[in-house]
Amino acid sequence: MSASRLARNVTEDYLTCTICLQRFREPRTLPCEHTFCLSCLASHIGTSSDVSVFVCPVDKKEIQTNKADDPWARARAFPVDGLAEALIRAVEEDTRQSNVGEDGEGLDFFCFGCQEMTSAENAVENHRKPSCDCVNLQKAYQRVMPVLISYSRDLEKIYLKSEKIRRTFQSGSGISESRQEVLSEMSAFEASLDDFYAACKADLGALKSKVAEVEVVNDTESDSVLHDEIAKRYLVFNKNFDDENIPNLLTEFVSVNRKKQELKKFEESFETKPQKFPLDFIPNKQLLVMIRSKEQCGVLRKASNLQFRGQQTANDEESNYYDVVMTDKYIVTCDGESGVVQRFLLDGSYVDSMKVENICRMTAVSDDEIAATRLFKRKIAYISLGKKIHIRDQIRTKKSYIGICLLSNGNFCVSFYDGEEPPGIEIISDDGKVLKTILGHRNPAGSAPLFLIPMFLASTDSDKIIVCDFTDSNHVICFDDNLDLVWYQSFPSMPCCVTSDNDSTLYVSFPDVNEVHALHEEDGKKMRTVVRKSEGVKRPYAITVNSDTLVITEDETDKIHLIKV
């Protein structure tokens, strides 16, 4: 196909974008009367560091724009170049009319089998293969338009994504933000070491003060008199102890028993005297072990984020994983919308699936079994992860439960809320009997309730029960296995899901800020940020941890992330 000389001349002189050097596509005109393709203009605007102004690529004049975050939105704010669009339509019509092949015949047909344009005569004579499907250009255009429109949308979507990534890396904002967060966490750890050192110094100072205050009774004067008396008797006796002083020795013999008694008293008085300082210092053995072992303050580990997707449901609806559990063998997800439970190997390989109506939350019972609550059904299902995933048994309960976690004694901790009755948390036995209940538990001051929507629960190795209140209270709460309050913490954003490892560390997802935090089990205070907003996990929802791997699902997508912690 070749364009006419008129079309080429008009395109070269009036319809060429000075950025991409191609014919205008969706031309937009700037106040300085220079015209560019919409996509080229958006890309150029995106390179400006100032969101309210950019420089025209031709005359370098400053152009004011709105302050939209998306450069495409700013580019679309400029008017369409109507003259350029009219000329483009004229050129396209001229090109269509001059659409001829090398033999001079008009290329009026398109063969979908051979994927080429052809003349009417050639279509009849040469396109006779079973795969050939020749139609006129207008019909071919109508058939390919849905594909081209879909491609255009995909292309624009990928382009916008690549532009965002390019701007991020050019500015270094994402990397800089992550680096700063890592340095901030190290600084916080350093500050805690300083506090620990200061506390140890203060403790040692207090002990030294106590040692200095101890009074030791030492009767030096009486000791000296006693010593002199003993020395005198010793010298006199040894001087007379020979055969020339027999009378004196016999006289001494008469009183020797009495004098022995006196010597015994002298000796006993010595034994009651303090032999050393009356206090000993016994160092803290755990601190001595730490000091002598020369423990490292920490390590730097390469960030790891393996990602895979769940299997599409039959009706291709968007996945919405209500929960995820991880055993030593499998990763199991449940889709609350479709009711599909999916099983994967630890590397993300799909194994099998089943449908469980109204499935809600899950907890691991063993490597080969999980227990799951069923929304609006007074049942807890035992789901076997044997050769084929299936429901092994069900517990009938008095309520419809939402959250669930397993305690070490085989009982379950479960939660319930429906917006009308007071929310609550219960301990139930493995046959559904209610052992303990709390309703709308209030904090020690008795003001607002600690939880209103106890959606996710987790248990620790020490049988602490951790609850996330999915409301603007932003509370993460800890109870003991008798449902007595241990602690609660409030965070800047709303917590969603909580999980616990065997190292006294809690992990909590915060969908609104695209982060997952590690918390101390003993008080719920933040330890570090495990997943940062710059790492590409969007709205982290259900999470679970096993060994050193954290599994994260995204809210209303089928993406599943595996992150080393």
XYZ file of C-alpha atoms in Angstrom:
565
model
C 0.000 0.000 0.000
C 1.292 3.492 -0.836
C -0.113 6.894 0.038
C -0.630 9.634 -2.530
C 1.892 12.448 -2.900
C -0.676 14.941 -1.524
C -1.172 12.857 1.643
C 2.586 12.570 2.155
C 3.172 16.285 1.680
C 0.349 17.369 3.999
C 1.471 14.910 6.665
C 5.107 15.998 6.499
C 4.314 19.749 6.452
C 1.349 20.065 8.823
C 0.513 16.813 10.629
C 3.800 15.593 12.094
C 4.285 15.633 15.869
C 7.663 17.135 16.739
C 8.052 14.725 19.657
C 7.415 11.322 18.050
C 7.899 12.503 14.408
C 4.760 10.581 13.384
C 1.333 11.713 12.204
C -0.711 13.285 15.014
C -2.789 10.953 17.169
C -5.479 12.808 19.161
C -3.830 16.222 18.585
C -3.885 18.749 21.445
C -2.963 22.439 21.079
C -1.060 24.488 23.676
C -1.653 28.221 24.325
C 1.502 28.909 22.321
C -0.301 27.275 19.334
C 2.025 24.272 19.054
C 0.303 20.904 18.602
C 1.335 17.441 19.834
C -0.094 13.934 20.122
C -2.068 13.429 23.331
C 0.193 10.551 24.461
C 3.379 12.491 23.607
C 2.137 15.544 25.490
C 1.191 13.451 28.545
C 4.624 11.804 28.534
C 6.345 15.194 28.258
C 4.243 16.701 31.058
C 5.108 13.708 33.269
C 8.825 14.609 33.082
C 8.222 17.999 34.718
C 9.106 18.195 38.408
C 6.505 20.954 38.908
C 2.915 19.649 38.813
C 1.509 23.056 37.838
C 3.813 24.056 34.951
C 5.883 22.530 32.119
C 7.935 23.838 29.192
C 6.730 23.641 25.567
C 9.076 21.275 23.648
C 9.243 23.707 20.692
C 9.571 27.291 21.959
C 10.440 26.465 25.628
C 7.669 28.714 26.960
C 6.260 27.841 30.390
C 2.738 26.413 30.140
C 0.419 26.440 33.154
C -1.614 23.254 33.859
C -4.040 21.983 36.465
C -2.506 20.120 39.415
C -3.888 16.663 38.673
C -1.579 13.805 39.699
C -2.096 12.001 36.379
C -0.184 13.697 33.500
C -2.806 12.296 31.082
C -5.496 14.246 32.895
C -3.424 17.410 32.558
C -2.786 16.752 28.850
C -6.484 16.126 28.123
C -7.299 19.532 29.631
C -5.817 21.225 26.531
C -8.184 21.729 23.537
C -8.327 19.410 20.543
C -6.722 20.827 17.372
C -9.808 20.780 15.149
C -7.934 21.835 11.978
C -5.364 19.082 12.420
C -8.119 16.481 12.948
C -9.913 17.670 9.769
C -6.677 17.412 7.764
C -6.033 13.935 9.216
C -9.483 12.786 8.072
C -8.820 14.206 4.587
C -5.435 12.502 4.364
C -6.921 9.188 5.509
C -9.658 9.472 2.872
C -7.075 10.268 0.199
C -4.978 7.335 1.372
C -8.006 5.012 1.306
C -8.943 6.126 -2.201
C -5.365 5.638 -3.407
C -5.142 2.197 -1.796
C -3.612 0.205 -4.691
C -1.268 -2.744 -5.018
C 1.929 -3.080 -7.029
C -0.101 -4.066 -10.104
C -2.168 -0.886 -9.832
C -5.330 -2.675 -8.760
C -7.233 -1.387 -5.748
C -6.701 -3.324 -2.515
C -10.364 -3.455 -1.560
C -10.436 -6.773 0.342
C -8.755 -8.275 3.396
C -8.089 -12.001 3.833
C -8.267 -12.987 7.524
C -6.700 -16.362 6.744
C -3.623 -14.943 4.997
C -3.665 -11.733 7.083
C -3.202 -9.446 4.043
C -5.074 -6.968 1.829
C -5.778 -7.951 -1.734
C -7.699 -6.899 -4.806
C -11.113 -8.274 -5.681
C -9.707 -10.256 -8.630
C -6.856 -11.696 -6.570
C -9.277 -12.617 -3.774
C -11.320 -14.705 -6.234
C -8.424 -16.325 -8.107
C -5.727 -16.907 -5.470
C -7.362 -16.970 -1.996
C -8.981 -20.399 -2.235
C -7.394 -22.207 0.745
C -9.811 -23.507 3.436
C -8.383 -20.946 5.854
C -8.988 -18.006 3.508
C -11.708 -15.587 4.548
C -11.833 -12.537 2.260
C -14.171 -9.628 3.058
C -14.279 -6.019 1.886
C -12.324 -3.459 3.874
C -15.365 -1.926 5.558
C -16.519 -5.282 6.953
C -12.957 -6.177 7.879
C -12.718 -2.878 9.745
C -15.916 -3.615 11.671
C -14.623 -7.090 12.616
C -11.212 -5.964 13.847
C -12.368 -2.859 15.734
C -13.243 -4.682 19.025
C -9.789 -6.294 19.031
C -8.050 -3.007 18.242
C -10.035 -1.128 20.899
C -9.158 -3.771 23.481
C -5.512 -3.608 22.426
C -5.558 0.190 22.650
C -6.927 0.057 26.194
C -4.370 -2.552 27.251
C -1.606 -0.549 25.627
C -2.652 2.652 27.391
C -2.935 0.812 30.727
C 0.549 -0.669 30.390
C 1.922 2.638 29.169
C 0.548 4.479 32.197
C 1.963 1.805 34.482
C 5.390 1.988 32.795
C 5.301 5.787 33.007
C 4.592 5.607 36.728
C 7.448 3.146 37.259
C 9.786 5.247 35.111
C 8.966 8.418 37.025
C 9.423 6.599 40.307
C 12.864 5.318 39.352
C 13.916 8.596 37.732
C 13.021 10.520 40.858
C 14.236 7.747 43.155
C 11.242 8.453 45.407
C 10.227 4.828 45.935
C 13.756 3.596 46.554
C 14.588 6.611 48.698
C 11.432 6.100 50.746
C 12.236 2.423 51.336
C 15.830 3.233 52.251
C 14.650 5.876 54.712
C 12.200 3.452 56.305
C 14.966 0.855 56.776
C 17.277 3.483 58.294
C 14.465 4.708 60.549
C 13.887 1.186 61.856
C 17.618 0.793 62.524
C 17.637 4.139 64.336
C 14.686 3.038 66.455
C 16.532 -0.168 67.349
C 19.639 1.881 68.164
C 17.558 4.137 70.424
C 16.173 1.089 72.234
C 19.764 -0.110 72.770
C 20.647 3.311 74.184
C 17.640 3.116 76.518
C 18.653 -0.399 77.557
C 22.237 0.722 78.244
C 20.997 3.747 80.224
C 18.675 1.518 82.269
C 21.538 -0.898 83.034
C 23.811 1.999 84.066
C 21.116 3.402 86.321
C 20.544 -0.019 87.891
C 24.263 -0.482 88.536
C 24.466 3.022 89.996
C 21.654 2.205 92.418
C 23.421 -1.009 93.480
C 26.681 0.885 94.044
C 24.843 3.366 96.239
C 23.451 0.533 98.322
C 26.924 -0.987 98.722
C 28.315 2.362 99.853
C 25.544 2.683 102.448
C 26.246 -0.682 104.105
C 27.823 -0.230 107.591
C 30.338 -2.842 108.732
C 30.850 -3.024 112.543
C 34.572 -3.378 113.286
C 35.598 -3.103 117.029
C 39.255 -2.378 116.335
C 40.092 -1.192 119.871
C 38.754 -4.309 121.658
C 40.406 -6.533 119.051
C 43.754 -4.867 119.723
C 43.421 -5.264 123.525
C 42.537 -8.925 123.118
C 45.455 -9.497 120.765
C 47.876 -7.881 123.247
C 46.568 -10.043 126.130
C 47.009 -13.246 124.117
C 50.482 -12.206 122.978
C 51.536 -11.426 126.574
C 50.380 -14.819 127.830
C 52.047 -16.578 124.908
C 55.433 -14.890 125.561
C 55.375 -15.452 129.351
C 54.432 -19.102 129.022
C 57.088 -19.884 126.396
C 59.764 -18.056 128.500
C 59.025 -20.218 131.580
C 58.523 -23.457 129.654
C 61.807 -25.235 130.601
C 63.181 -27.417 133.447
C 64.754 -24.450 135.245
C 61.301 -22.987 136.002
C 59.550 -26.055 137.344
C 57.861 -24.209 140.257
C 56.376 -21.680 137.876
C 55.225 -24.400 135.502
C 53.529 -26.290 138.322
C 51.787 -23.103 139.365
C 50.705 -22.648 135.714
C 49.467 -26.234 135.689
C 47.168 -25.597 138.620
C 45.324 -22.882 136.621
C 45.695 -24.370 133.131
C 42.084 -25.635 132.891
C 40.693 -22.238 133.763
C 43.033 -20.594 131.268
C 41.953 -23.079 128.555
C 38.388 -21.934 129.060
C 39.523 -18.343 128.605
C 41.381 -19.271 125.398
C 38.222 -20.945 124.081
C 36.230 -17.764 124.673
C 38.969 -15.772 122.913
C 38.691 -18.128 119.941
C 34.886 -17.921 119.839
C 35.039 -14.141 119.782
C 37.218 -14.345 116.675
C 34.745 -16.622 114.911
C 31.908 -14.092 115.369
C 33.950 -11.363 113.682
C 33.014 -10.712 109.966
C 35.483 -12.467 107.707
C 34.596 -10.407 104.546
C 32.243 -7.701 103.197
C 28.675 -8.853 103.982
C 27.312 -8.456 100.375
C 28.056 -10.209 97.051
C 27.222 -9.002 93.546
C 25.581 -11.625 91.299
C 25.403 -10.453 87.635
C 22.322 -11.148 85.499
C 23.172 -14.450 83.818
C 21.163 -13.655 80.649
C 23.049 -10.400 80.206
C 26.372 -12.178 80.762
C 25.476 -14.691 78.032
C 24.598 -11.847 75.634
C 27.779 -9.916 76.440
C 30.091 -12.916 76.107
C 28.427 -14.192 72.922
C 28.916 -10.801 71.224
C 25.495 -10.947 69.577
C 24.982 -9.070 66.305
C 22.519 -6.182 66.375
C 20.804 -7.618 63.288
C 21.346 -8.612 59.676
C 20.487 -7.147 56.295
C 18.558 -9.561 54.092
C 17.709 -9.158 50.432
C 14.036 -8.235 50.038
C 12.004 -11.119 48.615
C 8.491 -11.001 47.187
C 7.281 -14.046 45.256
C 3.863 -13.524 43.700
C 1.352 -15.902 42.151
C -2.323 -15.869 41.251
C -5.242 -18.033 42.261
C -7.286 -20.015 39.761
C -10.127 -18.214 38.026
C -13.630 -19.319 38.985
C -15.987 -20.714 36.371
C -17.861 -17.441 35.950
C -14.602 -15.433 35.825
C -15.709 -13.188 38.667
C -13.070 -11.149 40.436
C -11.572 -13.071 43.349
C -12.022 -11.863 46.907
C -10.018 -14.005 49.317
C -11.646 -13.700 52.736
C -8.850 -15.633 54.419
C -5.647 -17.606 53.880
C -3.906 -20.235 56.020
C -0.515 -21.883 55.645
C 0.568 -25.264 56.988
C 3.932 -26.994 56.608
C 2.598 -28.457 53.340
C 0.010 -26.147 51.801
C -1.347 -22.643 51.293
C -5.164 -22.579 51.380
C -7.367 -19.640 50.369
C -11.130 -19.195 50.599
C -13.074 -16.864 48.316
C -15.994 -15.495 50.303
C -17.855 -14.339 47.199
C -17.798 -17.578 45.196
C -17.313 -19.964 48.145
C -14.324 -21.599 46.436
C -11.543 -23.041 48.620
C -8.250 -23.403 46.746
C -5.163 -25.366 47.755
C -1.621 -24.556 46.594
C 1.832 -25.957 47.288
C 4.257 -23.707 49.159
C 5.765 -22.486 45.859
C 2.353 -21.316 44.604
C 1.604 -24.346 42.395
C -2.137 -25.020 42.191
C -3.283 -28.392 43.614
C -7.087 -28.531 43.737
C -10.228 -26.743 44.942
C -13.753 -27.256 46.180
C -16.830 -25.139 46.874
C -18.049 -24.522 50.426
C -21.166 -22.390 50.600
C -20.838 -19.267 52.798
C -17.270 -20.022 53.865
C -15.788 -17.122 55.830
C -12.603 -17.486 57.956
C -10.206 -20.385 58.493
C -7.651 -21.676 60.992
C -5.112 -24.496 60.622
C -5.857 -27.536 62.800
C -2.982 -29.678 61.487
C -0.820 -29.979 58.373
C -3.659 -31.846 56.681
C -6.763 -30.165 58.080
C -8.289 -26.732 58.583
C -11.423 -25.505 60.352
C -13.635 -22.829 58.777
C -16.576 -20.702 59.886
C -19.599 -20.404 57.580
C -21.328 -17.045 57.389
C -25.067 -17.151 58.293
C -24.780 -20.887 59.023
C -24.410 -22.197 62.556
C -21.617 -24.552 61.577
C -17.842 -24.899 61.680
C -16.509 -27.159 58.931
C -13.469 -29.429 59.199
C -11.846 -29.412 55.742
C -9.435 -32.270 55.026
C -6.330 -31.614 52.917
C -5.720 -35.263 52.041
C -5.416 -36.666 48.544
C -8.485 -34.653 47.646
C -9.763 -31.598 49.486
C -13.141 -32.305 51.106
C -15.321 -31.575 54.179
C -14.583 -34.307 56.733
C -17.025 -33.215 59.445
C -18.952 -30.211 60.795
C -19.605 -28.796 64.280
C -23.073 -27.414 64.965
C -22.933 -24.165 66.956
C -25.460 -21.900 68.652
C -24.403 -18.832 66.645
C -23.134 -17.947 63.213
C -19.458 -17.137 63.713
C -17.088 -14.983 61.666
C -13.503 -15.070 62.976
C -11.831 -18.213 64.282
C -8.513 -19.370 65.730
C -7.374 -22.590 67.419
C -6.040 -22.697 70.994
C -3.439 -25.183 72.230
C -5.996 -27.110 74.328
C -8.106 -27.892 71.236
C -10.768 -25.250 71.919
C -11.621 -22.537 69.397
C -11.824 -18.802 69.910
C -14.538 -17.363 67.646
C -16.136 -13.961 67.016
C -19.578 -12.793 65.950
C -21.206 -9.515 64.871
C -24.227 -8.653 62.733
C -24.717 -4.906 63.180
C -27.827 -5.328 65.355
C -26.865 -7.474 68.348
C -23.773 -6.612 70.451
C -20.581 -8.048 68.966
C -18.762 -10.692 70.958
C -15.938 -13.171 71.283
C -16.363 -16.692 72.637
C -14.306 -19.702 73.616
C -16.021 -22.890 72.420
C -15.090 -26.553 72.717
C -14.453 -28.796 69.720
C -18.080 -29.960 69.922
C -19.517 -26.406 69.839
C -20.196 -25.901 73.566
C -19.764 -22.255 74.696
C -17.212 -22.006 77.527
C -16.697 -18.223 77.842
C -18.210 -15.095 76.276
C -17.487 -11.356 76.297
C -19.749 -8.746 74.691
C -18.681 -5.263 73.658
C -15.697 -5.408 75.986
C -14.770 -1.922 77.241
C -11.371 -0.527 78.054
C -10.304 0.109 81.686
C -11.622 3.703 81.614
C -15.058 2.399 80.651
C -15.499 4.810 77.731
C -15.658 3.437 74.177
C -15.767 -0.322 73.403
C -12.459 -1.891 72.496
C -13.988 -3.723 69.541
C -17.093 -3.459 67.397
C -16.154 -5.658 64.422
C -13.803 -8.435 65.614
C -13.253 -9.726 62.098
C -9.886 -11.500 62.351
C -8.513 -13.478 65.307
C -5.158 -15.152 65.931
C -3.689 -17.183 68.776
C -0.057 -17.198 69.920
C 2.096 -20.027 71.276
C 1.349 -18.763 74.790
C -2.419 -18.892 74.071
C -2.812 -15.131 73.878
C -5.761 -14.178 71.644
C -5.160 -11.240 69.303
C -8.128 -9.370 67.811
C -8.251 -6.701 65.094
C -11.181 -4.300 65.367
C -12.050 -3.450 61.753
C -13.397 0.017 62.628
C -12.012 3.516 63.026
C -11.035 2.663 66.617
C -7.911 1.239 64.924
C -7.485 -1.159 67.857
C -5.401 -4.315 68.047
C -6.351 -6.102 71.280
C -4.840 -8.947 73.294
C -6.785 -11.277 75.618
C -5.614 -14.283 77.582
C -7.249 -17.696 77.100
C -9.867 -16.719 79.702
C -10.799 -13.634 77.637
C -9.365 -11.234 80.208
C -7.850 -8.081 78.677
C -4.030 -8.072 78.575
C -3.316 -4.994 76.422
C -4.604 -2.960 73.504
C -2.911 -0.612 71.052
C -4.355 2.018 68.716
C -2.723 2.679 65.322
C -2.882 5.589 62.842
C -4.787 3.460 60.298
C -7.342 0.657 60.440
C -5.952 -2.846 61.126
C -7.447 -5.743 59.202
C -5.901 -9.191 59.678
C -3.507 -10.510 62.331
C -1.298 -13.609 62.491
C 1.397 -14.879 64.845
C 4.638 -16.830 64.439
C 6.420 -19.035 66.978
C 8.914 -16.286 67.818
C 6.534 -14.027 69.801
C 6.007 -11.735 66.803
C 2.617 -10.536 65.573
C 1.931 -9.387 61.999
C -0.952 -7.022 61.202
C -2.133 -5.851 57.770
C -3.225 -2.249 57.163
C -5.022 -2.149 53.760
C -5.617 1.617 53.698
C -1.872 2.399 53.724
C -0.617 -0.731 51.874
C 1.548 -1.873 54.797
C 2.090 -4.864 57.096
C 3.636 -4.250 60.540
C 5.401 -6.590 62.953
C 4.352 -6.063 66.592
C 5.724 -7.240 69.935
C 3.468 -9.901 71.422
C 4.027 -8.784 75.021
C 2.649 -5.236 74.549
C 1.533 -4.822 70.916
C 3.963 -2.003 70.178
C 5.300 -1.704 66.640
C 8.546 -3.531 65.984
C 9.113 -2.764 62.279
C 7.403 -2.395 58.904
C 7.499 -5.739 57.091
C 5.722 -4.633 53.898
C 6.021 -1.011 52.818
C 3.709 0.939 50.542
C 6.505 1.223 47.963
C 6.761 -2.562 47.497
C 3.727 -2.948 45.250
C 1.385 -4.941 47.520
C -1.965 -3.212 47.101
C -4.432 -3.297 50.003
C -2.937 -6.268 51.924
C -5.905 -8.116 53.377
C -5.754 -11.666 54.791
C -2.314 -12.766 56.030
C -0.756 -15.867 57.586
C 2.793 -16.806 58.606
C 4.650 -20.099 58.883
C 8.361 -20.457 59.583
C 9.901 -17.373 57.929
C 7.322 -16.876 55.153
C 4.450 -14.391 55.301
C 1.543 -15.018 52.914
C -0.498 -11.950 51.905
C -3.642 -11.677 49.801
C -4.833 -8.462 48.184
C -8.311 -7.059 48.729
C -10.601 -8.017 45.817
C -7.854 -9.473 43.572
C -6.483 -12.981 43.005
C -2.880 -11.987 43.756
C -1.055 -13.840 46.536
C 2.346 -12.667 47.811
C 5.000 -14.727 49.620
C 7.424 -12.546 51.578
C 10.406 -13.661 53.658
C 10.301 -12.151 57.133
